[in-house]
Amino acid sequence: MIAEFKNEAFINFSLPENTKAMETALVRISSQKGGHYPLVIGGEKINTQSFITSVNPSDFKEIIGTTASANVELAEKAVQAALAAFADWQYVSPQERARYLFKAAAIMRRKKFEFSAWLVEEAGKNWAEADADTAEAIDFLEYYAQQMPKFAAGMTVVPSAGEQNECFYIPLGVGLIVPPWNFPLAILTGMTTAAIVTGNTVIMKPASTTPVIAAKLMELWEEASLPPGVVNFLPGSGGVIGDYLVSHPKIRFINFTGSKEVGLRINKLAAGVSPGQKWIKRVVAEMGGKDAIIVDSEAELEDAANGIVSSAFGFQGQKCSACSRVIIVKDVYEEIVAKVIAKTKALTLGPASDPAVNLGPVIDKNAYDKILEYIEIGRKEGRIVAGGAKGAETGYFIEPTVIADVLPNARIAQEEIFGPVVALIKAEDFEQAIAIANDTEYGLTGAVYSQNRAKLEKARREFHVGNLYLNRKCTGALVGVHPFGGFNMSGTDSKAGGSDYLLLFLQAKSVAEKL
């Protein structure tokens, strides 16, 4: 009997035994740094002359590892391997497919500190953020495994005299998984797991900044004895193999998480029909946000300030759910600004491996340069009241930056920065605050702090985001608890970690037999 789903508990690093375990894991993986990881296609390990180098964003002189880098010929080989595996995998019972996921979850749980250590070193996550990433990956494995029997039972149909009728779900086929670098374990695991537990086979193309963590996940699939070809590991340049795979006539679906620009390009390419293609491709896309926290004049201001700082600067603001706009009713504006400044200045910036650090580095030089450019724009569009400078130049460190007195239509109030920068905006009243919050092309997450029930109910109705939080921060969605995904340019309205997510990777077949 399958136990009731329960979210994986977070590690309490105030306990000496947990601190010791994390330190030990960091030492253990240090001996593996600089290692090389091949492609895995149909179970075959393949090396290439070209490769991807992953560096430590806390110390960009340190190489975390390298992976082989696929070309078009190897991308085609991966498609064929996934097609061959699909011939059998689609008919494996849903219960058996789920057992592979339960096994993978058990392995990951045993290696929890080690996976978190890789997240610290390759992605620049502090200990708590890395642990949350690993816990979420375990959650996805177990949650989707537990959801699968519900869909295996098929759709309920109305009886008809003289006939036997049923409507059941079948997989789509071969899918392309394109994950982001910011949750390189959790989101990659969730995207892949949902596809394979429903009977599909996939090509897993990891982000080029975090390929080693993806290679470790591939090793986990192999350790769990997943049949060869069900998951194929194909790091490579998006410019070299990305368009080829998205446009391939045998690719049935693309599951993407990343920027709006790339997501829209994938959607456009996937809408085309290539010679030999028999279907309309399905695109599942999550594309970021410009998330706002509203602070009402009747809010608990200390709670609001804590929620703002946590949401804005957790993992250096590199979350699609991160708070990048704070909309404050004018009556409490100055008080909130002062509290946010004080709490921001109390944060520590440094190498992610240091347990005392709140903020580590941003992911790479492209992100570093882009964020610094936005800070310079912010100097002209508002008043920098905290941060605004580089940190130590041994890594990609940027101070947590608060920019006050920003107009709602300013660039830093409208464009996704994806870094430790938050804009503070003054609203005349709660009505205007809601209007400002909705005045964006995105619609992913948002939060409202107020003790006024009527205002909270107004936000429920009118704040147009996929994930709305009342009197709490706008980050930290839990699998099964807060189904995650947004509206408008934030994606295709799917809900990762929700009870209907697996339907995105299934199609319904109705069969009627005359008796």
PDB file of N, CA, C and O in Angstrom, residues 267 283-287 486 488 490-494 504:
ATOM      1  N   ASN A 267       7.927  27.810 -28.308  1.00  0.00           N
ATOM      2  CA  ASN A 267       6.511  27.683 -28.648  1.00  0.00           C
ATOM      3  C   ASN A 267       6.273  27.944 -30.130  1.00  0.00           C
ATOM      4  O   ASN A 267       5.490  27.228 -30.787  1.00  0.00           O
ATOM      5  N   VAL A 283       3.413  21.921 -25.838  1.00  0.00           N
ATOM      6  CA  VAL A 283       4.445  22.678 -25.129  1.00  0.00           C
ATOM      7  C   VAL A 283       3.945  23.002 -23.729  1.00  0.00           C
ATOM      8  O   VAL A 283       2.867  23.579 -23.561  1.00  0.00           O
ATOM      9  N   VAL A 284       4.726  22.602 -22.747  1.00  0.00           N
ATOM     10  CA  VAL A 284       4.474  22.962 -21.356  1.00  0.00           C
ATOM     11  C   VAL A 284       5.591  23.922 -20.967  1.00  0.00           C
ATOM     12  O   VAL A 284       6.762  23.539 -20.965  1.00  0.00           O
ATOM     13  N   ALA A 285       5.240  25.162 -20.664  1.00  0.00           N
ATOM     14  CA  ALA A 285       6.273  26.180 -20.450  1.00  0.00           C
ATOM     15  C   ALA A 285       6.002  27.000 -19.194  1.00  0.00           C
ATOM     16  O   ALA A 285       4.878  27.422 -18.952  1.00  0.00           O
ATOM     17  N   GLU A 286       7.058  27.189 -18.418  1.00  0.00           N
ATOM     18  CA  GLU A 286       7.036  28.127 -17.279  1.00  0.00           C
ATOM     19  C   GLU A 286       8.107  29.156 -17.559  1.00  0.00           C
ATOM     20  O   GLU A 286       9.277  28.813 -17.718  1.00  0.00           O
ATOM     21  N   MET A 287       7.724  30.449 -17.617  1.00  0.00           N
ATOM     22  CA  MET A 287       8.603  31.451 -18.203  1.00  0.00           C
ATOM     23  C   MET A 287       8.883  32.672 -17.319  1.00  0.00           C
ATOM     24  O   MET A 287       9.157  33.743 -17.823  1.00  0.00           O
ATOM     25  N   GLY A 486       2.048  30.002 -13.549  1.00  0.00           N
ATOM     26  CA  GLY A 486       1.413  31.304 -13.648  1.00  0.00           C
ATOM     27  C   GLY A 486       0.648  31.563 -14.922  1.00  0.00           C
ATOM     28  O   GLY A 486       0.494  30.704 -15.784  1.00  0.00           O
ATOM     29  N   ASN A 488      -0.536  34.560 -18.128  1.00  0.00           N
ATOM     30  CA  ASN A 488       0.010  35.533 -19.079  1.00  0.00           C
ATOM     31  C   ASN A 488       1.371  35.076 -19.601  1.00  0.00           C
ATOM     32  O   ASN A 488       1.542  33.923 -19.963  1.00  0.00           O
ATOM     33  N   SER A 490       3.891  34.362 -18.039  1.00  0.00           N
ATOM     34  CA  SER A 490       4.591  33.497 -17.092  1.00  0.00           C
ATOM     35  C   SER A 490       4.499  32.024 -17.481  1.00  0.00           C
ATOM     36  O   SER A 490       5.091  31.182 -16.818  1.00  0.00           O
ATOM     37  N   GLY A 491       3.755  31.701 -18.536  1.00  0.00           N
ATOM     38  CA  GLY A 491       3.738  30.319 -18.967  1.00  0.00           C
ATOM     39  C   GLY A 491       2.408  29.852 -19.493  1.00  0.00           C
ATOM     40  O   GLY A 491       1.519  30.644 -19.821  1.00  0.00           O
ATOM     41  N   THR A 492       2.269  28.519 -19.552  1.00  0.00           N
ATOM     42  CA  THR A 492       1.105  27.903 -20.184  1.00  0.00           C
ATOM     43  C   THR A 492       0.048  27.485 -19.164  1.00  0.00           C
ATOM     44  O   THR A 492      -0.749  26.581 -19.421  1.00  0.00           O
ATOM     45  N   ASP A 493       0.060  28.099 -17.993  1.00  0.00           N
ATOM     46  CA  ASP A 493      -0.965  27.885 -16.963  1.00  0.00           C
ATOM     47  C   ASP A 493      -0.941  26.474 -16.370  1.00  0.00           C
ATOM     48  O   ASP A 493      -1.922  26.025 -15.793  1.00  0.00           O
ATOM     49  N   SER A 494       0.162  25.766 -16.541  1.00  0.00           N
ATOM     50  CA  SER A 494       0.277  24.437 -15.937  1.00  0.00           C
ATOM     51  C   SER A 494       0.614  24.585 -14.458  1.00  0.00           C
ATOM     52  O   SER A 494       1.089  25.628 -14.016  1.00  0.00           O
ATOM     53  N   LEU A 504      -0.845  16.550 -18.503  1.00  0.00           N
ATOM     54  CA  LEU A 504      -0.160  17.248 -19.589  1.00  0.00           C
ATOM     55  C   LEU A 504       0.687  16.308 -20.425  1.00  0.00           C
ATOM     56  O   LEU A 504       1.090  16.653 -21.543  1.00  0.00           O
TER      57      LEU A 504
END
